[in-house]
Short mmCIF file of C-alpha atoms and ligand atoms in Angstrom, two decimals:
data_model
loop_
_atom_site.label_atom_id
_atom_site.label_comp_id
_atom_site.label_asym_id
_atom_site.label_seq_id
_atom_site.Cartn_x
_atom_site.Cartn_y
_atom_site.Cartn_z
CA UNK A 207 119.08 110.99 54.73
CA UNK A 208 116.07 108.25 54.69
CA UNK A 209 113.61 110.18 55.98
CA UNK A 210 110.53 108.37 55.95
CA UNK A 211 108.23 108.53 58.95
CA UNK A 212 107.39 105.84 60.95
CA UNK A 213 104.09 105.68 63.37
CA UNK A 214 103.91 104.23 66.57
CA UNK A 215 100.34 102.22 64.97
CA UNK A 216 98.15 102.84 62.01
CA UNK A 217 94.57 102.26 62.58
CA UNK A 218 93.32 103.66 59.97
CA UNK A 219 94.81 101.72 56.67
CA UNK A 220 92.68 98.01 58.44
CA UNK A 221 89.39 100.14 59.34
CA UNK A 222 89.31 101.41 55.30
CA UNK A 223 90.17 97.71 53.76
CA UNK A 224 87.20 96.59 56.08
CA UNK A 225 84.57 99.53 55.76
CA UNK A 226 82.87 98.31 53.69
CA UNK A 227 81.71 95.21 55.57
CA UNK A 228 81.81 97.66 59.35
CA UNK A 229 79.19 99.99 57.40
CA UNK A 230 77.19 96.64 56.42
CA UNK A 231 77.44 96.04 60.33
CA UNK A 232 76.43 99.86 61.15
CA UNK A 233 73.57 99.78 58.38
CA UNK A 234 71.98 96.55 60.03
CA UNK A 235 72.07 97.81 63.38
CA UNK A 236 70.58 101.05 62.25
CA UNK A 237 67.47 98.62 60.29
CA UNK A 238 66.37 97.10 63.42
CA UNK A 239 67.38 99.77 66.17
CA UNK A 240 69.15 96.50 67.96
CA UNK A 241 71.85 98.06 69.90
CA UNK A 242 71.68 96.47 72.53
CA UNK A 243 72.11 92.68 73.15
CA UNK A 244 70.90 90.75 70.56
CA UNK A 245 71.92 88.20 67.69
CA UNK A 246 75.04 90.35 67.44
CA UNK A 247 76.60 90.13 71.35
CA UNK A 248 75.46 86.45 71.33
CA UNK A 249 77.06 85.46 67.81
CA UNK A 250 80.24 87.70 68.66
CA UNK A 251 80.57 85.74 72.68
CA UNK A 252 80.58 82.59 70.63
CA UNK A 253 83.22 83.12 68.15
CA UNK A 254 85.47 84.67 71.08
CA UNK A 255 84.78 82.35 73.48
CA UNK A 256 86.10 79.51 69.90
CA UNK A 257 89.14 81.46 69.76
CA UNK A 258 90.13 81.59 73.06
CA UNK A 259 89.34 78.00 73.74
CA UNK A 260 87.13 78.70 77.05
CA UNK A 261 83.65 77.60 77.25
CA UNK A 262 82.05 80.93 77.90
CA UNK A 263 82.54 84.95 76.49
CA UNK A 264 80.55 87.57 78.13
CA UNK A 265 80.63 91.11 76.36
CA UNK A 266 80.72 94.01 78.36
CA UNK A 267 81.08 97.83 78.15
CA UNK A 268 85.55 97.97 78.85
CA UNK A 269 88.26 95.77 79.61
CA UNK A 270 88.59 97.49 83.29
CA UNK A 271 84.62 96.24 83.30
CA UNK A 272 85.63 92.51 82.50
CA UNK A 273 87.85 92.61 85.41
CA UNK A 274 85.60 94.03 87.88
CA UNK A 275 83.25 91.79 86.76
CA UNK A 276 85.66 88.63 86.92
CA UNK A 277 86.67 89.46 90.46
CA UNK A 278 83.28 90.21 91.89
CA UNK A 279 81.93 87.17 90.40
CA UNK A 280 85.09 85.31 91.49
CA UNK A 281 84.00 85.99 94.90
CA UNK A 282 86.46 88.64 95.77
CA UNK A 283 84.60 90.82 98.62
CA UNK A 284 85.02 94.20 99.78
CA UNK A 285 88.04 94.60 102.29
CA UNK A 286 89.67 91.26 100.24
CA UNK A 287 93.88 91.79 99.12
CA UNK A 288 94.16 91.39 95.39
CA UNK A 289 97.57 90.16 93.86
CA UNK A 290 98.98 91.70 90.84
CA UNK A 291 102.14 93.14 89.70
CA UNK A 292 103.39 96.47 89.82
CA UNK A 293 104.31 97.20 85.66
CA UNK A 294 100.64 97.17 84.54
CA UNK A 295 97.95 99.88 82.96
CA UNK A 296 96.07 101.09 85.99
CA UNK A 297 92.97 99.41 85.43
CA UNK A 298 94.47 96.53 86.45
CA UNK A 299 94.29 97.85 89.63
CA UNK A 300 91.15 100.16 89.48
CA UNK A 301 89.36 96.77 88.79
CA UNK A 302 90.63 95.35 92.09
CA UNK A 303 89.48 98.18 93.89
CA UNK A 304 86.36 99.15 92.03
CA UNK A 305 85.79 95.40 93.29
CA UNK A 306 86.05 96.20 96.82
CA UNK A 307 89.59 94.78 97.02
CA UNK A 308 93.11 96.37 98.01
CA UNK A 309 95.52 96.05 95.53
CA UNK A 310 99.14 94.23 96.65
CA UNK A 311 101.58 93.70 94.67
CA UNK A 312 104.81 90.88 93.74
CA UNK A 313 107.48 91.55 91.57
CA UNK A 314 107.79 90.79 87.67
CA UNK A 315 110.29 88.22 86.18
CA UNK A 316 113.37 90.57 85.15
CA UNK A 317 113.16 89.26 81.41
CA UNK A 318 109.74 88.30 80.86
CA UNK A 319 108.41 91.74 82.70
CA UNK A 320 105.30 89.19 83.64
CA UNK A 321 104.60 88.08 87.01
CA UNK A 322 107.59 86.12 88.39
CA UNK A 323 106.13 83.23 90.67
CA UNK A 324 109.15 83.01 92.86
CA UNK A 325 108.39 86.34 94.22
CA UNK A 326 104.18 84.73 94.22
CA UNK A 327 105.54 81.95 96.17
CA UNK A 328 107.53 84.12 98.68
CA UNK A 329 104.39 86.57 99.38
CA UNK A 330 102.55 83.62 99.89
CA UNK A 331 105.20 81.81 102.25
CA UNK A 332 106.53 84.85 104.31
CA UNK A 333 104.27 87.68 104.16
CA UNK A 334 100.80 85.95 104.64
CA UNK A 335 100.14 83.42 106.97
CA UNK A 336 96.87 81.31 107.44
CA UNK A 337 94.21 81.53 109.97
CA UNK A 338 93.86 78.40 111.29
CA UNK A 339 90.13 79.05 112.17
CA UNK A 340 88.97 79.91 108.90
CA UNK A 341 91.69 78.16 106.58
CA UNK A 342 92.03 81.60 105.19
CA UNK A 343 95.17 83.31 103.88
CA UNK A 344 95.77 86.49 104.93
CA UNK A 345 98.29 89.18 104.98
CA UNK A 346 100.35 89.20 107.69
CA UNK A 347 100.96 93.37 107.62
CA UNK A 348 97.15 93.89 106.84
CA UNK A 349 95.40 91.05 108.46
CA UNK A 350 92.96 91.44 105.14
CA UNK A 351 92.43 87.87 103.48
CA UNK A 352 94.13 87.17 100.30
CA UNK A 353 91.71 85.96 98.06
CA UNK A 354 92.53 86.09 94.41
CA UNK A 355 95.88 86.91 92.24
CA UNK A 356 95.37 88.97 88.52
CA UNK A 357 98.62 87.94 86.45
CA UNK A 358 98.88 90.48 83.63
CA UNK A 359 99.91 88.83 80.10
CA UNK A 360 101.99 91.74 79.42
CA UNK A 361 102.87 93.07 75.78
CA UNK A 362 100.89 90.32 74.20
CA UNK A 363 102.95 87.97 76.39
CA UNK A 364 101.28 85.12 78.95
CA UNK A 365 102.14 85.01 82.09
CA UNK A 366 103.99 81.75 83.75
CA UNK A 367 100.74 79.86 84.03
CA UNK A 368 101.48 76.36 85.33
CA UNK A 369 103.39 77.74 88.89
CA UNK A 370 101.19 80.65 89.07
CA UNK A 371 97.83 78.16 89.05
CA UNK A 372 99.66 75.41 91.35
CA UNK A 373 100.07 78.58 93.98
CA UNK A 374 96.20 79.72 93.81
CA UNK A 375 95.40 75.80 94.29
CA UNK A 376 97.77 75.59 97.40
CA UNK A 377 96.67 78.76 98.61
CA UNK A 378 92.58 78.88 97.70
CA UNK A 379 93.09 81.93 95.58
CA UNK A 380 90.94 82.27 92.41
CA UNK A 381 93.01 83.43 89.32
CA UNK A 382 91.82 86.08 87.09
CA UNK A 383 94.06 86.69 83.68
CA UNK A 384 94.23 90.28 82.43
CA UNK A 385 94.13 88.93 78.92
CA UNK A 386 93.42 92.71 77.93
CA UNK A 387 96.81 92.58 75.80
CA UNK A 388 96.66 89.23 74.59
CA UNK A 389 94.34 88.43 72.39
CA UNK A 390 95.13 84.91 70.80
CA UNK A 391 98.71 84.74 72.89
CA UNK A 392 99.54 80.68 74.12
CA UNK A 393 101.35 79.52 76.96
CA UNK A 394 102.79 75.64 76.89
CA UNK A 395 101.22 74.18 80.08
CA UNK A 396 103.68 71.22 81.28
CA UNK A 397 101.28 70.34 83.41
CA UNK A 398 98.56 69.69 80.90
CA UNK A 399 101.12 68.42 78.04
CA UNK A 400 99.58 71.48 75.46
CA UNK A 401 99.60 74.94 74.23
CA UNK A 402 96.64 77.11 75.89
CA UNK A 403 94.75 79.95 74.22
CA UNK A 404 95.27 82.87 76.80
CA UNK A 405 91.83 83.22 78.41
CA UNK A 406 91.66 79.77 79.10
CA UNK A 407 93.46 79.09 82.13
CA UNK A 408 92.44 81.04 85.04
CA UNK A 409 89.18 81.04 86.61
CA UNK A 410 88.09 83.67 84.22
CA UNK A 411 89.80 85.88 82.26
CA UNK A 412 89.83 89.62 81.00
CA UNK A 413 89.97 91.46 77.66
CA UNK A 414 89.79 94.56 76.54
CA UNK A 415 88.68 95.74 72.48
CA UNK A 416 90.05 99.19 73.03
CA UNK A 417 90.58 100.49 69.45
CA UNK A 418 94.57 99.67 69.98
CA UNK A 419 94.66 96.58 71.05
CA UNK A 420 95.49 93.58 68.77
CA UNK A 421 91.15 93.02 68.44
CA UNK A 422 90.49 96.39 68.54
CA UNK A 423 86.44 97.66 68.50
CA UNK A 424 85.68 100.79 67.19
CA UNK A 425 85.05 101.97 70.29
CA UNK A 426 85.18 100.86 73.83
CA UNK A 427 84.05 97.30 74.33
CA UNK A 428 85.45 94.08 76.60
CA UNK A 429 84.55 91.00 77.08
CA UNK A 430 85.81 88.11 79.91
CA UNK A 431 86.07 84.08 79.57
CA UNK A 432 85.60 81.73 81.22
CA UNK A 433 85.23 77.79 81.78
CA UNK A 434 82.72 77.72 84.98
CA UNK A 435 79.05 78.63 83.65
CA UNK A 436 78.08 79.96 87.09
CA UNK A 437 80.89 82.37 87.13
CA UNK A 438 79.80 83.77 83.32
CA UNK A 439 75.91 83.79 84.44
CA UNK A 440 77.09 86.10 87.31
CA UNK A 441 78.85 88.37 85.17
CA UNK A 442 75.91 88.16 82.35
CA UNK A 443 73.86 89.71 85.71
CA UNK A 444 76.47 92.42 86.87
CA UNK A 445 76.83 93.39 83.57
CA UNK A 446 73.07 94.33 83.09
CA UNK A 447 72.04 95.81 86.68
CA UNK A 448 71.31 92.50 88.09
CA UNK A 449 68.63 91.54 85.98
CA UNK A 450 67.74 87.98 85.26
CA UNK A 451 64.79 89.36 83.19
CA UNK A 452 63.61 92.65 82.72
CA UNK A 453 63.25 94.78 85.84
CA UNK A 454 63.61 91.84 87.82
CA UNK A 455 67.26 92.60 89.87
CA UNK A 456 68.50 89.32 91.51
CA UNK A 457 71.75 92.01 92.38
CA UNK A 458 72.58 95.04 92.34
CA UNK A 459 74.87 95.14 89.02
CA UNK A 460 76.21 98.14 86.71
CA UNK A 461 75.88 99.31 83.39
CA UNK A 462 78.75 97.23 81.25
CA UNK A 463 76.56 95.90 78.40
CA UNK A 464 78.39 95.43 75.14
CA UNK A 465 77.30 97.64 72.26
CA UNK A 466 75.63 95.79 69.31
CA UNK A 467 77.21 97.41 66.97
CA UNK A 468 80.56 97.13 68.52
CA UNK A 469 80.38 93.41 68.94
CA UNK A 470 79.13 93.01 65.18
CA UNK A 471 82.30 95.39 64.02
CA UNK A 472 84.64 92.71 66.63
CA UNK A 473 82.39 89.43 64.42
CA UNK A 474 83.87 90.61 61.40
CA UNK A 475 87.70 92.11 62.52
CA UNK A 476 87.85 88.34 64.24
CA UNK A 477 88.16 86.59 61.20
CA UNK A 478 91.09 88.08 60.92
CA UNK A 479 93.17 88.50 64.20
CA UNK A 480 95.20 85.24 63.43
CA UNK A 481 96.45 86.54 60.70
CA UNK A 482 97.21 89.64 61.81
CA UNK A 483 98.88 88.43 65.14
CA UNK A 484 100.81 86.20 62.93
CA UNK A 485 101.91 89.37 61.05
CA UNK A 486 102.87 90.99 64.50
CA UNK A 487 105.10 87.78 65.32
CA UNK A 488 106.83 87.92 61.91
CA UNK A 489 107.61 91.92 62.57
CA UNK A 490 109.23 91.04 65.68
CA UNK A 491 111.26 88.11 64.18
CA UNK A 492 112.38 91.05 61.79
CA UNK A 493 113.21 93.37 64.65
CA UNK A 494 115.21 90.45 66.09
CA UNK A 495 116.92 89.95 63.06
CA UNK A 496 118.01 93.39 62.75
CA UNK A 497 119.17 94.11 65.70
CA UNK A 498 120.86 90.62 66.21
CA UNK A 499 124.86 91.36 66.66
CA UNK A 500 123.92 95.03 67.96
CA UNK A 501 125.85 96.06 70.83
CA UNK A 502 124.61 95.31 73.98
CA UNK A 503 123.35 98.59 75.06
CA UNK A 504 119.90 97.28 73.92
CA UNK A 505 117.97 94.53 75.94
CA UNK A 506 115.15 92.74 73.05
CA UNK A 507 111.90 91.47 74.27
CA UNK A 508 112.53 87.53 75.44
CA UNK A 509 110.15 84.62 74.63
CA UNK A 510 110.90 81.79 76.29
CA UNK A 511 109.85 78.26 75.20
CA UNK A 512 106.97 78.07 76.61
CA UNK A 513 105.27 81.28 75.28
CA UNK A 514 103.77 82.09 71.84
CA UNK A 515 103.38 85.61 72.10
CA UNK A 516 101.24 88.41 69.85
CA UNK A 517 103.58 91.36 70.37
CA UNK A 518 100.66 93.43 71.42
CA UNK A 519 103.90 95.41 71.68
CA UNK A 520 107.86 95.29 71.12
CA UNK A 521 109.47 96.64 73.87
CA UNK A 522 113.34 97.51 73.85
CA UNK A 523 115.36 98.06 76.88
CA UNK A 524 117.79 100.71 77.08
CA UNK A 525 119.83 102.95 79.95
CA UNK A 526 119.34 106.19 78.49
CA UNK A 527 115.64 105.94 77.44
CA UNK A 528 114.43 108.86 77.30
CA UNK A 529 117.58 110.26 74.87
CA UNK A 530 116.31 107.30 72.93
CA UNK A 531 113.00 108.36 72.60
CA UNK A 532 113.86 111.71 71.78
CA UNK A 533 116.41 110.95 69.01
CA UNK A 534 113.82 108.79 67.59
CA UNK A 535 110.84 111.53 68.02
CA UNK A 536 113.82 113.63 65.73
CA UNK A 537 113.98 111.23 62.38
CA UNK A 538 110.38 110.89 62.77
CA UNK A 539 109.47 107.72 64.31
CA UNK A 540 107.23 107.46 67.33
CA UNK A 541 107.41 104.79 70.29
CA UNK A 542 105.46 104.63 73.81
CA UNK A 543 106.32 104.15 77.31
CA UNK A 544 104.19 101.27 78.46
CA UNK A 545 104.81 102.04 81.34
CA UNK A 546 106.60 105.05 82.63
CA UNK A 547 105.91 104.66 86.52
CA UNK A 548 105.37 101.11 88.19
CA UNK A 549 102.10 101.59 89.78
CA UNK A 550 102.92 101.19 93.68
CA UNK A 551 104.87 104.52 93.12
CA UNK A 552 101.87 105.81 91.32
CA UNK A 553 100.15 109.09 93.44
CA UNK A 554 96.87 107.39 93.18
CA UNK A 555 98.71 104.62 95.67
CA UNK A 556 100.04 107.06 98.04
CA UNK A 557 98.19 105.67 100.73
CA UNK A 558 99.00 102.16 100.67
CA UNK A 559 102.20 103.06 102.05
CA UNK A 560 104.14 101.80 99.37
CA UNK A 561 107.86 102.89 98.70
CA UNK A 562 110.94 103.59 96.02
CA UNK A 563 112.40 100.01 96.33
CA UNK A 564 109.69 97.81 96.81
CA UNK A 565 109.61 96.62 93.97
CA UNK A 566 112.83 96.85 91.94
CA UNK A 567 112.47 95.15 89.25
CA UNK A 568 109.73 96.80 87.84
CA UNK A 569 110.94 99.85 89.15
CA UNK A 570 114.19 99.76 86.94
CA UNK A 571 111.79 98.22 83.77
CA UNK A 572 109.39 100.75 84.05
CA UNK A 573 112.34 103.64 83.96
CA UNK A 574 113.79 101.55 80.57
CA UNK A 575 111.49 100.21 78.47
CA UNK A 576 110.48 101.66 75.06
CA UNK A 577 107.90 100.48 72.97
CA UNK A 578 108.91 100.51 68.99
CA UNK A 579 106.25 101.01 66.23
CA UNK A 580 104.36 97.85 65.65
CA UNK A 581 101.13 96.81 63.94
CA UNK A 582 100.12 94.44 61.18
CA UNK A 583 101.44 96.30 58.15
CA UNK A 584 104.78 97.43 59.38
CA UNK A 585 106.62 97.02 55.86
CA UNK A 586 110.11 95.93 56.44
CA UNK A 587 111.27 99.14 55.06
CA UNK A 588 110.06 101.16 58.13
CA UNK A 589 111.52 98.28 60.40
CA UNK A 590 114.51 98.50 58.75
CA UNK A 591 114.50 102.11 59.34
CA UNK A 592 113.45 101.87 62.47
CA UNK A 593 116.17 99.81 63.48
CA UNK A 594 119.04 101.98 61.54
CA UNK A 595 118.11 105.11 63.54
CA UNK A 596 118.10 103.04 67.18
CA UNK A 597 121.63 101.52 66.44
CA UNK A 598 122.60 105.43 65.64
CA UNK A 599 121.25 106.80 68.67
CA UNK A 600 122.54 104.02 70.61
CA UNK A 601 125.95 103.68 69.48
CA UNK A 602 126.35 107.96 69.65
CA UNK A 603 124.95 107.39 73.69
CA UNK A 604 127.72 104.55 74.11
CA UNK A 605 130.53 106.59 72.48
CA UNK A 606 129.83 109.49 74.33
CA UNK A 607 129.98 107.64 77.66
CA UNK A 608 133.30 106.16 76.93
CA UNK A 609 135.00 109.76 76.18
CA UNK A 610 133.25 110.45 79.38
CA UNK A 611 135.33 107.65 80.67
CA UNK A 612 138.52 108.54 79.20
CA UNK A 613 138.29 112.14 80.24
CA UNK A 614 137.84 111.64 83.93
CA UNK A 615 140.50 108.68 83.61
CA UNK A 616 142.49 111.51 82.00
C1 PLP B 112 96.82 95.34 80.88
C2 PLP B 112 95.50 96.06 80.72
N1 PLP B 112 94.53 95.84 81.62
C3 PLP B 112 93.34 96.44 81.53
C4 PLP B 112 93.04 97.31 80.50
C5 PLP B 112 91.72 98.00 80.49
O1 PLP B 112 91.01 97.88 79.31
P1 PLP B 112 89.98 99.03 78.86
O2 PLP B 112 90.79 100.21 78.44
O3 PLP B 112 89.25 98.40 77.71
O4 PLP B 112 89.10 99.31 80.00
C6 PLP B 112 94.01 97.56 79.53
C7 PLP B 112 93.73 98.45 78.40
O5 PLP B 112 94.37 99.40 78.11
C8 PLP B 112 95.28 96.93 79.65
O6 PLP B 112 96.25 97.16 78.76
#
């Protein structure tokens, strides 16, 4: 039997091909004790803020910082109701609420696994209602204004921009993009009549350079975009305790600076993220190949037209997950849950009086999804392996329900 391992990611194989040049980075820094701000943030804000097509980049310390950040300087005030969806890392939500917001939630699109702007437009039509006083939406179970909606480009996969951003317009909400998983990912805006960088639609927009993550720091490190100057100058100042200059605090702000160092090691692994997101999108047309004519106990990711995603990850669907995962773990190839518990169930959410069919969508998703090993590098070999050992497992799980079957047919 093949029995060549397969990892969930390598990180290591890209940080030795580039060492040389990330220890030319470190060596600099340590010549001129610049660590903080500097040449290096600025030069690095540019060349992000290039890539993602938006006229601003702000470092800071964490993607959960850009979206605290985003939202505060979005105008989101304590006591405001944050939109978002429910299958999501939690710092979607921490952000909200670090923010001074309360987290509520719509349902995600049953193939995409994005936000699903039906269930947007629905909130907005039947649960909230608008004070005719202040012009204000607000929800109708709460009474707490609605002020702003996060869609989450999921997986390396944008959101349904064009309805989502009609909705905030209708509505007055500002729209903040947790980017954090799509770096590079484009979305075909009808409206506009072009492809759009992810980052470069919403009000602002979030990141995250969490060592992972398809732009990965070597360390922790974020950074948000953004098209309205005023909103980036804001989050320059929350960023840095309020300071305009030094020990002069306009607000009170937080400590969310980027590294130096981290945003000269981001300079140089930029150069090559297109390439390796273009890698990432040829190992998932090679995943779909493989498993094309497989049978049917396996739902694939799904891209529709309109998206041009950067497989941040490939996530299978399957009844019987967690036999899955195990049968995998077995022949020696690792996968993720990402994630296992849609967050309105989550205990941290207790009190907002959430409950087990809320949200069913990403209830059942979050109980079925499996994340296969992908990174730039994948040889086709370990795909093909990969794939080999899933069709096993799976076709063993579907035989052994039909004798089920048979026997209590029997
Ligand atoms: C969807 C999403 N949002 C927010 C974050 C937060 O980013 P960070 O870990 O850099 O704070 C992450 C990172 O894991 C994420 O995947």
């Amino acid at each position: 039997m093949n029995d060549m391992k397969v990892p969930f990611l390598d990180r290591v194989t890209v940080h030795r091909e580039l060492q040389e040049e990330l220890v030319g980075i470190f060596k600099a820094a340590l010549g001129t004790a610049g660590f903080i701000g500097g040449p290096m943030v600025q030069e690095f804000e540019q060349d992000f803020a290039e890539f993602c097509e938006a006229r601003c980049c702000v470092g800071v310390g964490s993607g959960t910082d850009a979206l605290r950040f985003a939202l505060i300087a979005a105008g989101v005030r304590p006591g405001d109701t944050v939109v978002t969806v429910p299958l999501t890392f939690i710092a979607t939500t921490e952000a909200i609420s670090q923010a001074g917001g309360r987290p509520d939630f719509v349902d995600i699109h049953d193939r995409t696994y994005t936000m699903d702007s039906e269930k947007l437009r629905n909130y907005l039509e039947n649960e909230c209602t608008r004070d005719s006083y202040t012009d204000q939406i607000r929800n109708k179970r709460t009474g707490s204004p609605v002020t702003a909606v996060v869609p989450v480009h999921l997986y390396g996969q944008m959101a349904e921009m064009d309805p989502i951003l009609e909705l905030a317009a209708q509505y007055g909400l500002k729209v903040i993009e947790d980017a954090c998983q799509a770096h590079g990912a484009r979305y075909y805006s009808k409206k506009r009549g072009n492809w759009r960088a992810a980052g470069s639609m919403g009000h602002a927009a979030a990141f995250s350079f969490y060592p992972g993550k398809n732009l990965g720091a070597c360390g922790e490190a974020g950074a948000i975009t953004t098209n309205d100057e005023a909103l980036a100058q804001t989050c320059r100042l929350l960023r840095d305790h309020g300071q305009s200059k030094k020990y002069f605090h306009d607000v009170e702000g937080y400590n969310g600076r980027l590294d130096a160092i981290q945003a000269g090691f981001l300079k140089v692994k930029l150069r090559h993220l297109k390439k390796w997101n273009e890698e990432r999108r040829k190992n998932a047309n090679h995943y779909n190949e493989l498993f094309a004519g497989s049978n049917g106990c396996i739902t694939l990711p799904y891209e529709p037209e309109w998206s041009r995603g950067v497989y941040h990850l490939y996530v299978l669907r399957v009844a019987d997950r967690a036999r899955l995962q195990k049968g995998l773990e077995a022949a020696g190839i690792h996968t993720g849950i990402h994630y296992p518990i849609a967050l309105h169930l989550a205990k941290a959410y207790e009190g907002l009086g959430f409950r087990l069919g809320d949200f069913p969508i990403a209830e059942q998703t979050a109980s079925q999804i499996l994340s296969l090993p992908m990174f730039p590098g994948l040889s086709l070999d370990q795909q093909r392996r990969v794939v080999t050992e899933v069709l096993r497992i799976v076709t063993d799980m579907h035989r052994s329900t039909l004798d089920k079957d048979n026997a209590s047919a029997a």
